[in-house]
Short mmCIF file of C-alpha atoms (C1' of nucleotides) in Angstrom, two decimals:
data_model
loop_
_atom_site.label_atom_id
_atom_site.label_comp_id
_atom_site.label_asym_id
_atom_site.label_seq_id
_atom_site.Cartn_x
_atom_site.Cartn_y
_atom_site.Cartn_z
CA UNK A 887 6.59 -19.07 10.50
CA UNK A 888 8.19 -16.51 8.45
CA UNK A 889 6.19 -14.54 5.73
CA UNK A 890 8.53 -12.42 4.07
CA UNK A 891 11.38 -15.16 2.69
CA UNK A 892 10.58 -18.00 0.40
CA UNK A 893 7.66 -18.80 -2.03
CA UNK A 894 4.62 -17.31 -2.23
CA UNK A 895 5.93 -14.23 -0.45
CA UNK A 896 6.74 -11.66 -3.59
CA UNK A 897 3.53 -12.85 -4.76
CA UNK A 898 1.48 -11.54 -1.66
CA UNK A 899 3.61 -8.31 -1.53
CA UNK A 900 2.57 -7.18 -4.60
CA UNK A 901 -1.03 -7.88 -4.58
CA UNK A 902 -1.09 -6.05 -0.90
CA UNK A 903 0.82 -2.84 -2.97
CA UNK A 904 -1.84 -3.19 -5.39
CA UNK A 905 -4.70 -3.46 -3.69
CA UNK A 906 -3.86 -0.33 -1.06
CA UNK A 907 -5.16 1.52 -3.64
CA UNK A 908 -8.58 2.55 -4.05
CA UNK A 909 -8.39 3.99 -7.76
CA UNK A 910 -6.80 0.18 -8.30
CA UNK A 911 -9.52 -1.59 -6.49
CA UNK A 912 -12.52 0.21 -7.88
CA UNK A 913 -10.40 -0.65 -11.21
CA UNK A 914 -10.65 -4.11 -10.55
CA UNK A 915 -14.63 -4.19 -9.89
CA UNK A 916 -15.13 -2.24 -12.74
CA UNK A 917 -13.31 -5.00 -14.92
CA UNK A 918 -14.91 -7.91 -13.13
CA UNK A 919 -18.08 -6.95 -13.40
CA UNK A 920 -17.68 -5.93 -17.25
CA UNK A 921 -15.47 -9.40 -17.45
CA UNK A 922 -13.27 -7.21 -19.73
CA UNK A 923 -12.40 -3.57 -21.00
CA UNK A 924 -9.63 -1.30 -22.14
CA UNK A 925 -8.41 1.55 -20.54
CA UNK A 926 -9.49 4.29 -22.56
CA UNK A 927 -13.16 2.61 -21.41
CA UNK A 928 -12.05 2.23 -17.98
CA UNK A 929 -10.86 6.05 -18.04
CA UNK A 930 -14.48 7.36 -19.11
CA UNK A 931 -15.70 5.75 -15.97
CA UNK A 932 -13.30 7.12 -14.09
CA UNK A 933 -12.13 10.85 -13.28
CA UNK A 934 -8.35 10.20 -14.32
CA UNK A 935 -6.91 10.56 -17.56
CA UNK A 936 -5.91 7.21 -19.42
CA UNK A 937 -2.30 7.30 -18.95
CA UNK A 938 -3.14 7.11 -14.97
CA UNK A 939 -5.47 3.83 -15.70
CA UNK A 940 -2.69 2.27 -17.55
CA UNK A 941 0.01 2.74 -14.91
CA UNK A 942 -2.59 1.57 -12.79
CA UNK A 943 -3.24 -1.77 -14.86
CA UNK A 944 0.66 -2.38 -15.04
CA UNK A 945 0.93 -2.31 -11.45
CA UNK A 946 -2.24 -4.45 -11.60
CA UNK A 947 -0.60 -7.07 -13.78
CA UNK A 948 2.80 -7.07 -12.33
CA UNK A 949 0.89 -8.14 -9.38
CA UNK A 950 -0.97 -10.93 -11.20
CA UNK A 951 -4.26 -9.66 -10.54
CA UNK A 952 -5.05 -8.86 -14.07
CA UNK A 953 -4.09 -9.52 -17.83
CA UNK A 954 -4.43 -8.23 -21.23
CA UNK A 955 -3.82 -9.17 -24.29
CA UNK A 956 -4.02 -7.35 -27.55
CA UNK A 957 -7.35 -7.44 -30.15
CA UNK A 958 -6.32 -5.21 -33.59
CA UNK A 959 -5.57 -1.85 -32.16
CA UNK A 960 -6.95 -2.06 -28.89
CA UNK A 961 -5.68 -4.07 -25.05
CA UNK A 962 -8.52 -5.69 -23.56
CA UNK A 963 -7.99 -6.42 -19.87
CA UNK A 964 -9.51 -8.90 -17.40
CA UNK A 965 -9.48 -9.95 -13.91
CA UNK A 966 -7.39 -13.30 -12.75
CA UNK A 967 -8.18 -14.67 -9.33
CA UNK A 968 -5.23 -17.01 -8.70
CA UNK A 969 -2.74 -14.55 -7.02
CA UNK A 970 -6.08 -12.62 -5.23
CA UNK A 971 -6.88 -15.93 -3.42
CA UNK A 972 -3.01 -16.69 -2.85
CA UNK A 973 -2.97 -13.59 -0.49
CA UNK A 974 -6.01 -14.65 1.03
CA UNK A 975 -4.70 -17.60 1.83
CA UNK A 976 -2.16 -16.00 2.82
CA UNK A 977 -3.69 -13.70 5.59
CA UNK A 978 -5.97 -16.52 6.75
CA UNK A 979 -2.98 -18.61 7.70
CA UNK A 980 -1.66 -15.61 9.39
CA UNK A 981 -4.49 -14.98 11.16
CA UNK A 982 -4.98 -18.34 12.30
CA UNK A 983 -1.04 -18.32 13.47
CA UNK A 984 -1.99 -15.42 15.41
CA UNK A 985 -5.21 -17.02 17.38
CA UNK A 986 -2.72 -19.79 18.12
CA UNK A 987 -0.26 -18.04 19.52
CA UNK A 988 -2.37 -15.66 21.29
CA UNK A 989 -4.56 -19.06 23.07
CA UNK A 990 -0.99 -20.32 23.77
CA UNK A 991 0.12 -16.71 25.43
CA UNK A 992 -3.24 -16.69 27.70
CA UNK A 993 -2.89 -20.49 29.01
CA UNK A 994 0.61 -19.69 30.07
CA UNK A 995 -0.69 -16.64 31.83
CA UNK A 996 -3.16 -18.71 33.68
CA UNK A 997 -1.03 -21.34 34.50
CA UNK A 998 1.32 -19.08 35.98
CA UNK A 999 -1.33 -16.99 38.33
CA UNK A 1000 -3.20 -19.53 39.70
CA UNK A 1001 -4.83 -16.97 42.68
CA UNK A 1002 -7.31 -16.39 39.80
CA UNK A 1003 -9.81 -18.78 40.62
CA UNK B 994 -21.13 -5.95 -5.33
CA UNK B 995 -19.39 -3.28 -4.42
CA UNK B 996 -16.62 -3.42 -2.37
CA UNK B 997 -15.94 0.33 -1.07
CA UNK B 998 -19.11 1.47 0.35
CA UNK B 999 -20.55 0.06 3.24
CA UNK B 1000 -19.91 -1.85 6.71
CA UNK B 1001 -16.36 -3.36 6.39
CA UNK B 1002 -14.63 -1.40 3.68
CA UNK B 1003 -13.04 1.11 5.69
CA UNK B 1004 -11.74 -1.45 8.00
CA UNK B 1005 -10.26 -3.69 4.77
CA UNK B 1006 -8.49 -0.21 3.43
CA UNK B 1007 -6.79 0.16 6.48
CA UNK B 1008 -5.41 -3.20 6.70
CA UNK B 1009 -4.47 -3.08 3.14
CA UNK B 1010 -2.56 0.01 3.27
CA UNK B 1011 -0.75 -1.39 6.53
CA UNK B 1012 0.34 -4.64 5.35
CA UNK B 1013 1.34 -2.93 2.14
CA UNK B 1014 4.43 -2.13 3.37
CA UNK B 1015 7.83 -5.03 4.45
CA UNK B 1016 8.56 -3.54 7.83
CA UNK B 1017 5.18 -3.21 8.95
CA UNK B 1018 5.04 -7.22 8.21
CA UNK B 1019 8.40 -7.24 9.88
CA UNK B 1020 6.49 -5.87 12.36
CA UNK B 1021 3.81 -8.12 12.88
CA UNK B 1022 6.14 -11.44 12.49
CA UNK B 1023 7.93 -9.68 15.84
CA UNK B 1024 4.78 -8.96 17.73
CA UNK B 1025 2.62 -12.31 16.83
CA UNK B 1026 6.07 -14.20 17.44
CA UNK B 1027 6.86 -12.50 21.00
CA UNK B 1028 3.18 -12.01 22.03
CA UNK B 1029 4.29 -8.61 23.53
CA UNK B 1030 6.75 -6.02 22.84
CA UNK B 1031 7.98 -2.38 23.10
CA UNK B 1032 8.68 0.03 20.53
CA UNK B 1033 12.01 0.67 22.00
CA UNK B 1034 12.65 -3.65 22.13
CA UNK B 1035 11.29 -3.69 18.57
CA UNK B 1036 13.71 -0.81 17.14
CA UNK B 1037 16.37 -3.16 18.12
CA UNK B 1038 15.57 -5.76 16.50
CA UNK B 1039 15.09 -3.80 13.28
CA UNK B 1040 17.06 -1.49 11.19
CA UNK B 1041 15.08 1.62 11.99
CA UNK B 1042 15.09 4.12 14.19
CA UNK B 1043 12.22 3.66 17.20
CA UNK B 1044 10.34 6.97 16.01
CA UNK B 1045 10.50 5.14 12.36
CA UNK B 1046 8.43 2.33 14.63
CA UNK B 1047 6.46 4.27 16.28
CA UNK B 1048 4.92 5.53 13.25
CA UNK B 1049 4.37 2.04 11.91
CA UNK B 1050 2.30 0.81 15.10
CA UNK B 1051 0.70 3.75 15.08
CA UNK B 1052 -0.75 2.55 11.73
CA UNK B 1053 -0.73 -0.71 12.52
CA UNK B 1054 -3.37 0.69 15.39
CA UNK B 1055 -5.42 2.47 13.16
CA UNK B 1056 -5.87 -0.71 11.26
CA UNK B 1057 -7.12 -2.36 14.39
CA UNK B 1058 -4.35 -4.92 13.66
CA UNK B 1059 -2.26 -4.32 17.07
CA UNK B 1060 -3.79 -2.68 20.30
CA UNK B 1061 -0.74 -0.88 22.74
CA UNK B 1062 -1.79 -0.80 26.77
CA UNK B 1063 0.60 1.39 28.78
CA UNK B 1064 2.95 -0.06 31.82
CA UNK B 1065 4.38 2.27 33.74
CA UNK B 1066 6.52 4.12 31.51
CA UNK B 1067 6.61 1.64 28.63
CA UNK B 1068 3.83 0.79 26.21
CA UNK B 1069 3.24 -2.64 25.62
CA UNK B 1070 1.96 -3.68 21.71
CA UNK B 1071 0.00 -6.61 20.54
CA UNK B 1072 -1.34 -8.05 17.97
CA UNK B 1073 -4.86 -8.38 16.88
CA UNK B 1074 -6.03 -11.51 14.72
CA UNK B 1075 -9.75 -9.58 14.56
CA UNK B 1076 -9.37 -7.15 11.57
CA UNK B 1077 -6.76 -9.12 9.47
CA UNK B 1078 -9.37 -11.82 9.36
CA UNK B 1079 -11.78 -9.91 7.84
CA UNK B 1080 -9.40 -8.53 5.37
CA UNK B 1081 -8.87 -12.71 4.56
CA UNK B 1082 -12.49 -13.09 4.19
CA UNK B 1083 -13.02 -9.97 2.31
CA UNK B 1084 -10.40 -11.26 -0.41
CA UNK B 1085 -11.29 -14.61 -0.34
CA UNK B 1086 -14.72 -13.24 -1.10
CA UNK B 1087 -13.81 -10.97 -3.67
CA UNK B 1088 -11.98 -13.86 -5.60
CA UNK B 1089 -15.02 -16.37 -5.56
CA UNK B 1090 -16.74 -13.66 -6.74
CA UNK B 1091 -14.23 -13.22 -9.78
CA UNK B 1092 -14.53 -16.81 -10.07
CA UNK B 1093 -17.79 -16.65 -10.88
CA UNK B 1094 -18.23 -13.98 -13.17
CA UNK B 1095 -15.68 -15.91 -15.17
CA UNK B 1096 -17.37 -18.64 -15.43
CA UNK B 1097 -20.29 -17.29 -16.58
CA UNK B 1098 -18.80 -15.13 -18.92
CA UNK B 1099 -16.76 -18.24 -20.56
CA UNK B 1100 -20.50 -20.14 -20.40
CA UNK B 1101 -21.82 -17.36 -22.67
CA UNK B 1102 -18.74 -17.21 -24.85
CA UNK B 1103 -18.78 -21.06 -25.51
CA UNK B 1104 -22.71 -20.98 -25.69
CA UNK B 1105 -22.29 -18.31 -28.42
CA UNK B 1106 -19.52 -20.20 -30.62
CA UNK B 1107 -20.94 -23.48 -30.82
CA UNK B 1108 -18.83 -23.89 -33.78
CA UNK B 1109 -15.95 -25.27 -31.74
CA UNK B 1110 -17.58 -28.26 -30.43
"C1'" DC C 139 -5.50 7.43 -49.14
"C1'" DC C 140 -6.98 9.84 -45.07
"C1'" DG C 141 -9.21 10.95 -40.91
"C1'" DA C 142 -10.48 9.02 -36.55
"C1'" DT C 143 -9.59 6.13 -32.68
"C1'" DG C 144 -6.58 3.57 -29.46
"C1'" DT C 145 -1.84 2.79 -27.56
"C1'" DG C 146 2.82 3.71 -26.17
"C1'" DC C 147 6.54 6.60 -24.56
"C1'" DA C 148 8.55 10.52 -22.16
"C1'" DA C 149 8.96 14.56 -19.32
"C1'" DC C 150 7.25 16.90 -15.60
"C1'" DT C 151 4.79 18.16 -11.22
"C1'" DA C 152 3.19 17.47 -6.78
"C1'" DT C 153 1.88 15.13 -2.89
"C1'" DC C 154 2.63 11.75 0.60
"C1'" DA C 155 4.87 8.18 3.28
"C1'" DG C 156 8.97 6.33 5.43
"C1'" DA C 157 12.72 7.71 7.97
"C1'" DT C 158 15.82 10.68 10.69
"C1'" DT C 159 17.31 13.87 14.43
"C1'" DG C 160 16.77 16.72 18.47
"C1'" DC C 161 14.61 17.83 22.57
"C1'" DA C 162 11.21 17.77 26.30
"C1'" DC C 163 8.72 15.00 29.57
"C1'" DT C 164 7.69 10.99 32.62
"C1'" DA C 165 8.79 7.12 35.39
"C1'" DA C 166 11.90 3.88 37.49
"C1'" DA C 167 16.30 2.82 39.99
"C1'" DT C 168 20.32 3.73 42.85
"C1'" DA D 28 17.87 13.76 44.69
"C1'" DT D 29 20.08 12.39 40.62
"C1'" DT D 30 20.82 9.47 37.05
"C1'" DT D 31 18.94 6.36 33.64
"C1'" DA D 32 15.56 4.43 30.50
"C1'" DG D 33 11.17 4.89 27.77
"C1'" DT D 34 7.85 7.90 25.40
"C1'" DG D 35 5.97 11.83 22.97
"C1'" DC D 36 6.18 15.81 19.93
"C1'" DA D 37 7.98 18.56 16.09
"C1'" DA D 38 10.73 19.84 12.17
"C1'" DT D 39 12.95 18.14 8.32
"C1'" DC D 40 14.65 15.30 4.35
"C1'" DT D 41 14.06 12.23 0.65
"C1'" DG D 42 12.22 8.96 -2.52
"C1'" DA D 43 8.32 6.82 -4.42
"C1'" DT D 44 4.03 7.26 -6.62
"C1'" DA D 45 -0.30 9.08 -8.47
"C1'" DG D 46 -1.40 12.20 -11.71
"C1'" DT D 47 -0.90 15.24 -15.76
"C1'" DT D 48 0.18 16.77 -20.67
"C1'" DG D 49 2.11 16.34 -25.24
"C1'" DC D 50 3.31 13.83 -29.08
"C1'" DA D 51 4.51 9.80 -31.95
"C1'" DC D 52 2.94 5.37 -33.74
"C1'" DA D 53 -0.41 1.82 -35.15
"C1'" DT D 54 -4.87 0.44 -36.84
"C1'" DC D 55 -9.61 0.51 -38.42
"C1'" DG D 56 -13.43 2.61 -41.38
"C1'" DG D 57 -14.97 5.34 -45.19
#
DNA sequence: CCGATGTGCAACTATCAGATTGCACTAAAT
DNA sequence: ATTTAGTGCAATCTGATAGTTGCACATCGG
């Protein structure tokens, strides 16, 4: 298994960029729990100026995790899940490729120092 | 919910941040798919310098996602399938939860423009 | 029309992370 | 004992990124 060629990989690599950072993630439960906002909102609940929110929300977007779209003068952004549980996914399959490997690794071991038990 | 404070947060930041960055996964990929290895082994195999590794599994550590045990005079890294699963099941989590609030929010949205149907 | 509000663009600063090099120290091997 | 291989520590460089401020442009309300 390889994780960094082919697919879903670009996907996962920017939602892991984006989500490193807090300001981003307490971004993101900000807008899912108000299901949607701008970000001169978002920047009164926040102690960064607006400019910061919205390079914030382009990384956000570029990464999938969010979208807005434009109402009369004003950007109203909200959360999208699909690329969020893509890099779940993602890290659960590595995880489990890991355990695998790792049970493989220690039966070996065994097998090969039997004066154990 | 609130996904910085309390219990597990700390440990899902740390994972974040180190799987944020390529040659930390590059990383990983080499550990999980060797079971063991040296920083020295591992700057061979990559196109850094071993210090430039060092650093990495040094974060890699702090994230609880590899564990190093000394040999003699070499140090011997692993990985560690604990933390990135929680990470998984944090994000997995998080994106039900987005799920959710979506669908309520569209509920109220459709329940408050019956005019469509 | 005109003021107020919300965005967009650009320049600039500063901090931090990834990476390098050089050297000292420890442990194995001959 | 001397050479060789593996680590650890420190100083340094550089680029990316989070943040700021200032101003121009668009839009809504009176």
């Amino acid at each position: 298994m390889t994780y960094e060629r082919g697919g879903a990989a670009e996907t996962v690599d920017g939602v892991l960029v984006a989500l490193a950072d807090p300001t981003r993630r307490q971004l993101l439960d900000l807008l899912a729990a108000q299901g949607m906002a701008t970000a001169t909102t978002l920047a009164e609940r926040l102690p960064v100026s607006r400019q910061a929110i919205v390079k914030h929300l382009a990384v956000l977007d570029a990464a999938g995790l969010v979208t807005g779209s434009r109402v009369g003068r004003e950007v109203r952004y909200t959360v999208r899940p699909a690329a969020l549980d893509a890099a779940a996914r993602w890290m659960a399959a590595l995880a489990a490729d890991w355990d695998r490997r790792l049970a493989t690794i220690k039966r070996v071991a065994e097998a090969a120092e039997p004066e154990q038990g």
